[in-house]
């Protein structure tokens, strides 16, 4: 009996040690997502389930990582903010989700859901670097309440220096962000990825963003402004406004409805628009410093006349109709080529965008 008792005790101790080791290994992960669970669970309800993956498929993250997860039901009037600025103004007539003043990358997917899910992955070379940057989250956690996530700096009152660098890359310095920095010590490198899962009809605005933007699907209003990176939108179905983008723009439209797309205001890259299904487009380009290619058989072109009746010979002043029109596209102030074509093999476009992104990172 005694040998059996000893064996049993050894087994119990071994199980306890294994469980303790697993608990210690999971402590770091628990710290990463703990505040999200507290902010998204109503009293008496089950813990919120998250679907978004934090996997770093492109090797973007630095060694020390931290995850922030939030989920909020989007009812009428509910808004979601992921911001890196203290003061900002927004127009909420058509928009419910805002990503403003963040450096990094953003990826958006849509689904048949009534909730907005937010995943933010922050990474740095040292964990203390992450601790120098404050993260504020409103903790109401109830349906119908706005969700506000602010990623700021412990040393600075706002992100003025970061925004100033971003606007300088866009060649649009703004007097709201004067250069008041006095410390010669550079800020630690902190990389950020914002991943969103939204209802298909939710309005989305991305503004003052330093990095690539990828959006999959959606029929709501989409606004993309002051972005220093490539923009790719797949299966767009709603109205789009793209303004001041320093990178390539690649948009694939689902079968078109009568709507409008406006792209302009200093676009420093190529614009590729691809269409699924029947195409009926009225295109108005202006100040395009590159080739305009309409890869369709049924294209009617015309040139605009001045008030004196003189015909403008520049191709950037022409108008074009594909099919019977109806879908309005206005493109202006583009320092690159503009191409409209049928949706098909987009691998070449994806490779092109990836190559340009890699070139920027190595500079």
Coordinates of C-alpha atoms in Angstrom, one line a residue:
X1 CA 0.0 0.0 0.0
X2 CA 2.8 2.4 0.9
X3 CA 4.5 2.3 -2.6
X4 CA 1.1 2.9 -4.2
X5 CA 0.4 5.9 -1.9
X6 CA 3.8 7.4 -2.8
X7 CA 3.2 7.0 -6.5
X8 CA -0.2 8.7 -6.1
X9 CA 1.3 11.6 -4.2
X10 CA 4.0 12.1 -6.8
X11 CA 1.3 12.2 -9.5
X12 CA -0.7 14.8 -7.7
X13 CA 2.4 17.0 -7.2
X14 CA 3.3 16.6 -10.9
X15 CA -0.1 17.7 -12.1
X16 CA 0.0 20.7 -9.8
X17 CA 3.4 21.8 -11.1
X18 CA 2.2 21.4 -14.7
X19 CA -0.9 23.5 -14.1
X20 CA 1.1 26.2 -12.4
X21 CA 3.5 26.3 -15.3
X22 CA 0.7 26.7 -17.8
X23 CA -0.9 29.4 -15.6
X24 CA 2.4 31.4 -15.6
X25 CA 2.8 31.1 -19.3
X26 CA -0.7 32.4 -19.8
X27 CA -0.4 35.4 -17.5
X28 CA 1.1 37.6 -20.2
X29 CA -1.8 36.8 -22.6
X30 CA -4.3 37.5 -19.9
X31 CA -2.8 40.9 -19.2
X32 CA -3.1 41.7 -22.9
X33 CA -6.8 41.2 -23.3
X34 CA -8.0 41.6 -19.7
X35 CA -9.3 45.2 -20.0
X36 CA -11.3 44.3 -23.1
X37 CA -13.3 41.6 -21.3
X38 CA -14.1 44.0 -18.6
X39 CA -15.4 46.6 -21.0
X40 CA -17.6 44.4 -23.2
X41 CA -19.5 42.2 -20.8
X42 CA -22.8 43.3 -19.3
X43 CA -23.7 42.3 -15.8
X44 CA -25.0 38.7 -15.7
X45 CA -24.1 38.0 -19.3
X46 CA -21.7 35.6 -20.8
X47 CA -18.2 36.8 -21.8
X48 CA -17.9 38.3 -25.2
X49 CA -16.5 36.1 -27.9
X50 CA -14.0 37.6 -30.3
X51 CA -13.6 36.4 -33.9
X52 CA -10.6 38.5 -35.2
X53 CA -7.2 36.9 -35.4
X54 CA -4.1 38.7 -34.2
X55 CA -1.8 36.6 -36.4
X56 CA 1.0 38.6 -38.0
X57 CA 1.0 37.1 -41.5
X58 CA 3.3 39.8 -42.9
X59 CA 6.0 40.0 -40.2
X60 CA 5.1 43.5 -39.3
X61 CA 5.1 43.3 -35.5
X62 CA 8.1 43.9 -33.2
X63 CA 9.0 41.3 -30.5
X64 CA 7.0 42.7 -27.6
X65 CA 3.2 42.7 -28.4
X66 CA 0.0 43.8 -26.7
X67 CA -3.5 43.2 -27.8
X68 CA -6.6 45.3 -27.2
X69 CA -10.0 43.8 -28.0
X70 CA -13.3 45.5 -27.9
X71 CA -16.8 44.7 -29.2
X72 CA -19.8 47.0 -29.3
X73 CA -23.3 46.5 -30.7
X74 CA -24.1 49.2 -33.3
X75 CA -27.5 50.6 -32.7
X76 CA -28.9 53.8 -34.2
X77 CA -26.7 56.6 -33.1
X78 CA -23.9 54.4 -31.6
X79 CA -20.4 55.4 -32.7
X80 CA -17.0 53.7 -32.4
X81 CA -13.7 55.7 -32.3
X82 CA -10.1 54.5 -32.5
X83 CA -8.1 57.7 -32.3
X84 CA -4.5 58.9 -31.7
X85 CA -5.4 62.6 -31.3
X86 CA -6.8 64.6 -28.4
X87 CA -9.0 67.0 -30.4
X88 CA -10.7 66.2 -33.6
X89 CA -14.0 66.9 -35.3
X90 CA -16.2 64.4 -37.2
X91 CA -19.3 64.4 -39.3
X92 CA -21.5 61.6 -38.1
X93 CA -24.4 62.0 -40.6
X94 CA -23.3 58.9 -42.6
X95 CA -20.6 57.4 -40.4
X96 CA -20.5 55.3 -37.2
X97 CA -16.9 54.0 -37.1
X98 CA -13.9 56.3 -37.1
X99 CA -10.1 55.6 -37.2
X100 CA -8.2 58.8 -36.8
X101 CA -4.6 59.9 -36.2
X102 CA -3.0 56.4 -36.0
X103 CA 0.3 55.3 -37.5
X104 CA 0.4 51.7 -38.6
X105 CA -1.9 49.5 -40.7
X106 CA -5.6 49.1 -40.8
X107 CA -7.6 46.1 -42.1
X108 CA -11.4 46.0 -42.2
X109 CA -13.7 43.1 -43.0
X110 CA -17.5 43.2 -43.1
X111 CA -20.0 40.5 -42.1
X112 CA -23.7 39.9 -41.5
X113 CA -23.5 41.2 -37.9
X114 CA -24.9 44.0 -35.8
X115 CA -21.7 44.6 -33.8
X116 CA -18.4 46.3 -34.4
X117 CA -15.4 44.3 -33.3
X118 CA -12.1 46.1 -32.8
X119 CA -8.6 44.5 -32.4
X120 CA -5.5 46.7 -31.9
X121 CA -2.1 45.0 -31.9
X122 CA 0.7 47.2 -30.5
X123 CA 4.3 46.1 -30.6
X124 CA 7.7 47.4 -29.6
X125 CA 11.2 46.2 -29.1
X126 CA 10.9 46.5 -25.3
X127 CA 7.8 46.2 -23.1
X128 CA 8.6 49.4 -21.2
X129 CA 8.3 51.2 -24.6
X130 CA 4.6 50.1 -24.7
X131 CA 4.1 51.3 -21.2
X132 CA 5.2 54.8 -22.2
X133 CA 2.2 55.1 -24.4
X134 CA -1.1 55.5 -22.7
X135 CA -4.3 53.7 -23.8
X136 CA -7.7 55.0 -22.7
X137 CA -10.9 53.0 -23.2
X138 CA -14.3 54.0 -22.0
X139 CA -15.6 51.3 -19.8
X140 CA -19.4 51.6 -20.1
X141 CA -19.6 48.4 -22.1
X142 CA -23.3 48.5 -22.7
X143 CA -25.3 48.2 -25.9
X144 CA -26.1 51.7 -27.2
X145 CA -23.1 53.3 -25.6
X146 CA -20.4 54.8 -27.8
X147 CA -17.0 53.0 -27.8
X148 CA -14.0 55.3 -27.5
X149 CA -10.4 54.0 -27.7
X150 CA -7.5 56.6 -27.6
X151 CA -3.9 55.6 -28.0
X152 CA -1.8 58.4 -26.8
X153 CA 1.6 59.3 -25.4
X154 CA 2.7 59.6 -21.8
X155 CA 5.2 62.3 -22.7
X156 CA 3.1 64.4 -25.1
X157 CA -0.3 66.0 -24.5
X158 CA -1.3 64.9 -28.0
X159 CA 0.0 63.4 -31.2
X160 CA 1.0 66.8 -32.7
X161 CA 4.6 65.8 -33.7
X162 CA 3.4 62.5 -35.2
X163 CA 0.7 64.3 -37.2
X164 CA 3.1 67.0 -38.3
X165 CA 5.5 64.4 -39.7
X166 CA 2.6 62.7 -41.5
X167 CA 1.3 65.9 -43.0
X168 CA 4.8 66.8 -44.1
X169 CA 5.0 63.6 -46.0
X170 CA 1.7 64.6 -47.7
X171 CA 3.2 68.1 -48.2
X172 CA 0.3 69.6 -46.3
X173 CA 1.7 71.3 -43.1
X174 CA -1.0 72.5 -40.8
X175 CA -0.8 75.4 -38.4
X176 CA -2.8 73.4 -35.9
X177 CA 0.3 71.2 -35.3
X178 CA 3.3 73.5 -34.7
X179 CA 6.7 72.0 -34.0
X180 CA 7.0 72.5 -30.3
X181 CA 9.2 69.5 -29.5
X182 CA 12.2 70.3 -27.3
X183 CA 13.6 66.9 -26.3
X184 CA 16.3 65.5 -28.6
X185 CA 15.6 62.0 -27.4
X186 CA 13.7 60.1 -30.2
X187 CA 10.4 58.4 -29.2
X188 CA 10.5 54.6 -29.1
X189 CA 9.3 52.8 -32.2
X190 CA 5.8 51.4 -31.6
X191 CA 4.0 49.6 -34.4
X192 CA 0.2 49.4 -34.5
X193 CA -2.2 47.3 -36.4
X194 CA -6.0 48.1 -36.3
X195 CA -8.3 45.3 -37.4
X196 CA -12.0 45.8 -37.6
X197 CA -15.0 43.6 -38.2
X198 CA -18.1 45.7 -39.0
X199 CA -21.7 45.3 -40.2
X200 CA -21.9 45.5 -44.0
X201 CA -23.8 48.7 -44.1
X202 CA -21.8 50.5 -41.4
X203 CA -20.3 53.9 -42.4
X204 CA -16.6 54.1 -42.0
X205 CA -14.1 57.0 -41.9
X206 CA -10.3 56.6 -41.9
X207 CA -8.4 59.9 -41.5
X208 CA -4.8 61.1 -40.9
X209 CA -3.6 57.5 -41.0
X210 CA 0.1 56.6 -41.6
X211 CA 0.1 53.2 -43.2
X212 CA -1.6 50.9 -45.7
X213 CA -5.4 50.5 -45.6
X214 CA -7.2 47.3 -46.7
X215 CA -11.0 47.1 -46.7
X216 CA -13.1 44.0 -47.7
X217 CA -16.7 44.6 -48.6
X218 CA -19.3 47.0 -47.3
X219 CA -22.2 48.9 -48.6
X220 CA -22.1 51.9 -46.2
X221 CA -20.5 55.3 -46.7
X222 CA -16.7 55.1 -46.9
X223 CA -14.4 58.1 -46.3
X224 CA -10.6 57.9 -46.6
X225 CA -8.6 61.1 -46.0
X226 CA -5.0 62.1 -45.5
X227 CA -3.5 58.6 -45.7
X228 CA 0.2 57.9 -46.3
X229 CA 0.0 54.4 -47.7
X230 CA -1.7 52.2 -50.3
X231 CA -5.5 51.9 -50.2
X232 CA -7.2 48.7 -51.3
X233 CA -11.0 48.2 -51.2
X234 CA -12.6 44.9 -52.3
X235 CA -16.3 44.6 -53.2
X236 CA -17.2 48.2 -52.4
X237 CA -21.0 48.9 -52.7
X238 CA -21.5 52.3 -51.2
X239 CA -20.5 55.9 -51.9
X240 CA -16.7 56.6 -51.5
X241 CA -14.8 59.7 -50.8
X242 CA -11.0 59.4 -51.0
X243 CA -8.9 62.6 -50.5
X244 CA -5.1 63.3 -50.1
X245 CA -3.7 59.8 -50.4
X246 CA 0.0 59.3 -50.8
X247 CA 0.0 55.8 -52.4
X248 CA -1.8 53.6 -54.9
X249 CA -5.6 53.2 -54.8
X250 CA -7.1 49.9 -55.9
X251 CA -10.9 49.6 -55.6
X252 CA -13.0 46.7 -56.8
X253 CA -16.7 47.4 -57.0
X254 CA -19.5 44.9 -56.5
X255 CA -22.3 45.1 -59.1
X256 CA -23.0 48.8 -59.3
X257 CA -25.9 50.8 -58.0
X258 CA -26.7 54.4 -58.8
X259 CA -24.1 56.1 -56.6
X260 CA -21.1 58.4 -56.6
X261 CA -17.3 58.0 -56.0
X262 CA -15.0 61.0 -55.5
X263 CA -11.2 60.6 -55.5
X264 CA -8.9 63.6 -55.5
X265 CA -7.1 66.3 -53.6
X266 CA -3.4 65.4 -54.2
X267 CA -3.4 61.6 -55.0
X268 CA 0.3 60.6 -55.3
X269 CA -0.1 57.2 -56.9
X270 CA -2.0 55.2 -59.5
X271 CA -5.8 54.8 -59.3
X272 CA -7.1 51.4 -60.4
X273 CA -10.9 50.9 -60.4
X274 CA -12.3 47.5 -61.3
X275 CA -16.0 46.6 -61.8
X276 CA -18.0 43.4 -61.4
X277 CA -21.1 42.8 -63.4
X278 CA -22.7 45.3 -65.8
X279 CA -20.8 48.6 -65.9
X280 CA -22.6 51.9 -66.4
X281 CA -20.3 54.8 -65.4
X282 CA -20.0 58.5 -66.0
X283 CA -16.4 59.5 -65.5
X284 CA -15.2 63.0 -65.0
X285 CA -11.4 63.4 -64.6
X286 CA -9.6 66.6 -63.9
X287 CA -5.9 67.3 -63.6
X288 CA -4.6 63.8 -64.0
X289 CA -0.9 63.9 -64.6
X290 CA -0.7 60.4 -66.2
X291 CA -2.5 58.2 -68.6
X292 CA -6.3 57.5 -68.4
X293 CA -7.1 54.0 -69.6
X294 CA -10.7 52.8 -70.0
X295 CA -10.5 49.1 -70.7
X296 CA -14.1 48.7 -72.1
X297 CA -15.5 48.3 -75.6
X298 CA -18.5 50.6 -75.1
X299 CA -16.9 53.9 -74.2
X300 CA -18.1 57.3 -75.4
X301 CA -15.8 60.2 -74.8
X302 CA -16.3 63.9 -75.1
X303 CA -14.2 67.0 -74.4
X304 CA -15.3 69.9 -72.2
X305 CA -15.6 73.4 -73.7
X306 CA -14.7 76.7 -72.1
X307 CA -17.1 79.6 -71.8
X308 CA -15.7 81.0 -75.1
X309 CA -16.5 77.7 -76.8
X310 CA -12.8 76.7 -77.3
X311 CA -12.2 73.0 -77.1
X312 CA -9.7 71.9 -74.5
X313 CA -7.3 69.4 -76.1
X314 CA -5.9 68.0 -72.9
X315 CA -7.1 64.5 -72.3
X316 CA -7.5 65.3 -68.6
X317 CA -10.4 67.6 -69.4
X318 CA -12.4 65.0 -71.2
X319 CA -15.4 63.1 -70.0
X320 CA -16.3 59.5 -70.6
X321 CA -19.4 57.3 -70.4
X322 CA -19.3 53.5 -70.1
X323 CA -22.6 51.9 -71.0
X324 CA -25.5 54.1 -70.1
X325 CA -23.8 56.0 -67.3
X326 CA -25.7 56.4 -64.0
X327 CA -22.8 55.7 -61.7
X328 CA -20.8 58.9 -61.2
X329 CA -17.0 58.8 -60.7
X330 CA -15.1 62.1 -60.2
X331 CA -11.3 61.9 -60.2
X332 CA -9.1 65.0 -59.8
X333 CA -5.5 66.0 -58.9
X334 CA -3.9 62.7 -59.5
X335 CA -0.1 62.3 -59.9
X336 CA -0.3 58.9 -61.5
X337 CA -2.3 56.8 -64.0
X338 CA -6.0 56.2 -63.8
X339 CA -7.3 52.8 -65.1
X340 CA -10.9 51.6 -65.2
X341 CA -11.4 47.9 -66.1
X342 CA -13.5 44.8 -65.5
X343 CA -12.8 42.9 -62.3
X344 CA -10.6 39.8 -62.9
X345 CA -7.1 38.9 -62.0
X346 CA -6.0 41.4 -59.3
X347 CA -2.9 39.5 -58.3
X348 CA -0.7 41.9 -60.3
X349 CA -2.2 44.9 -58.5
X350 CA -1.7 43.3 -55.1
X351 CA 1.9 42.5 -55.9
X352 CA 2.4 46.1 -57.1
X353 CA 1.0 47.6 -53.9
X354 CA 3.1 45.2 -51.8
X355 CA 6.2 46.1 -53.6
X356 CA 5.7 49.8 -53.2
X357 CA 4.9 49.3 -49.5
X358 CA 8.1 47.4 -49.0
X359 CA 10.1 50.1 -50.8
X360 CA 8.7 52.8 -48.5
X361 CA 9.7 50.7 -45.4
X362 CA 13.2 50.2 -46.6
X363 CA 13.8 53.9 -47.2

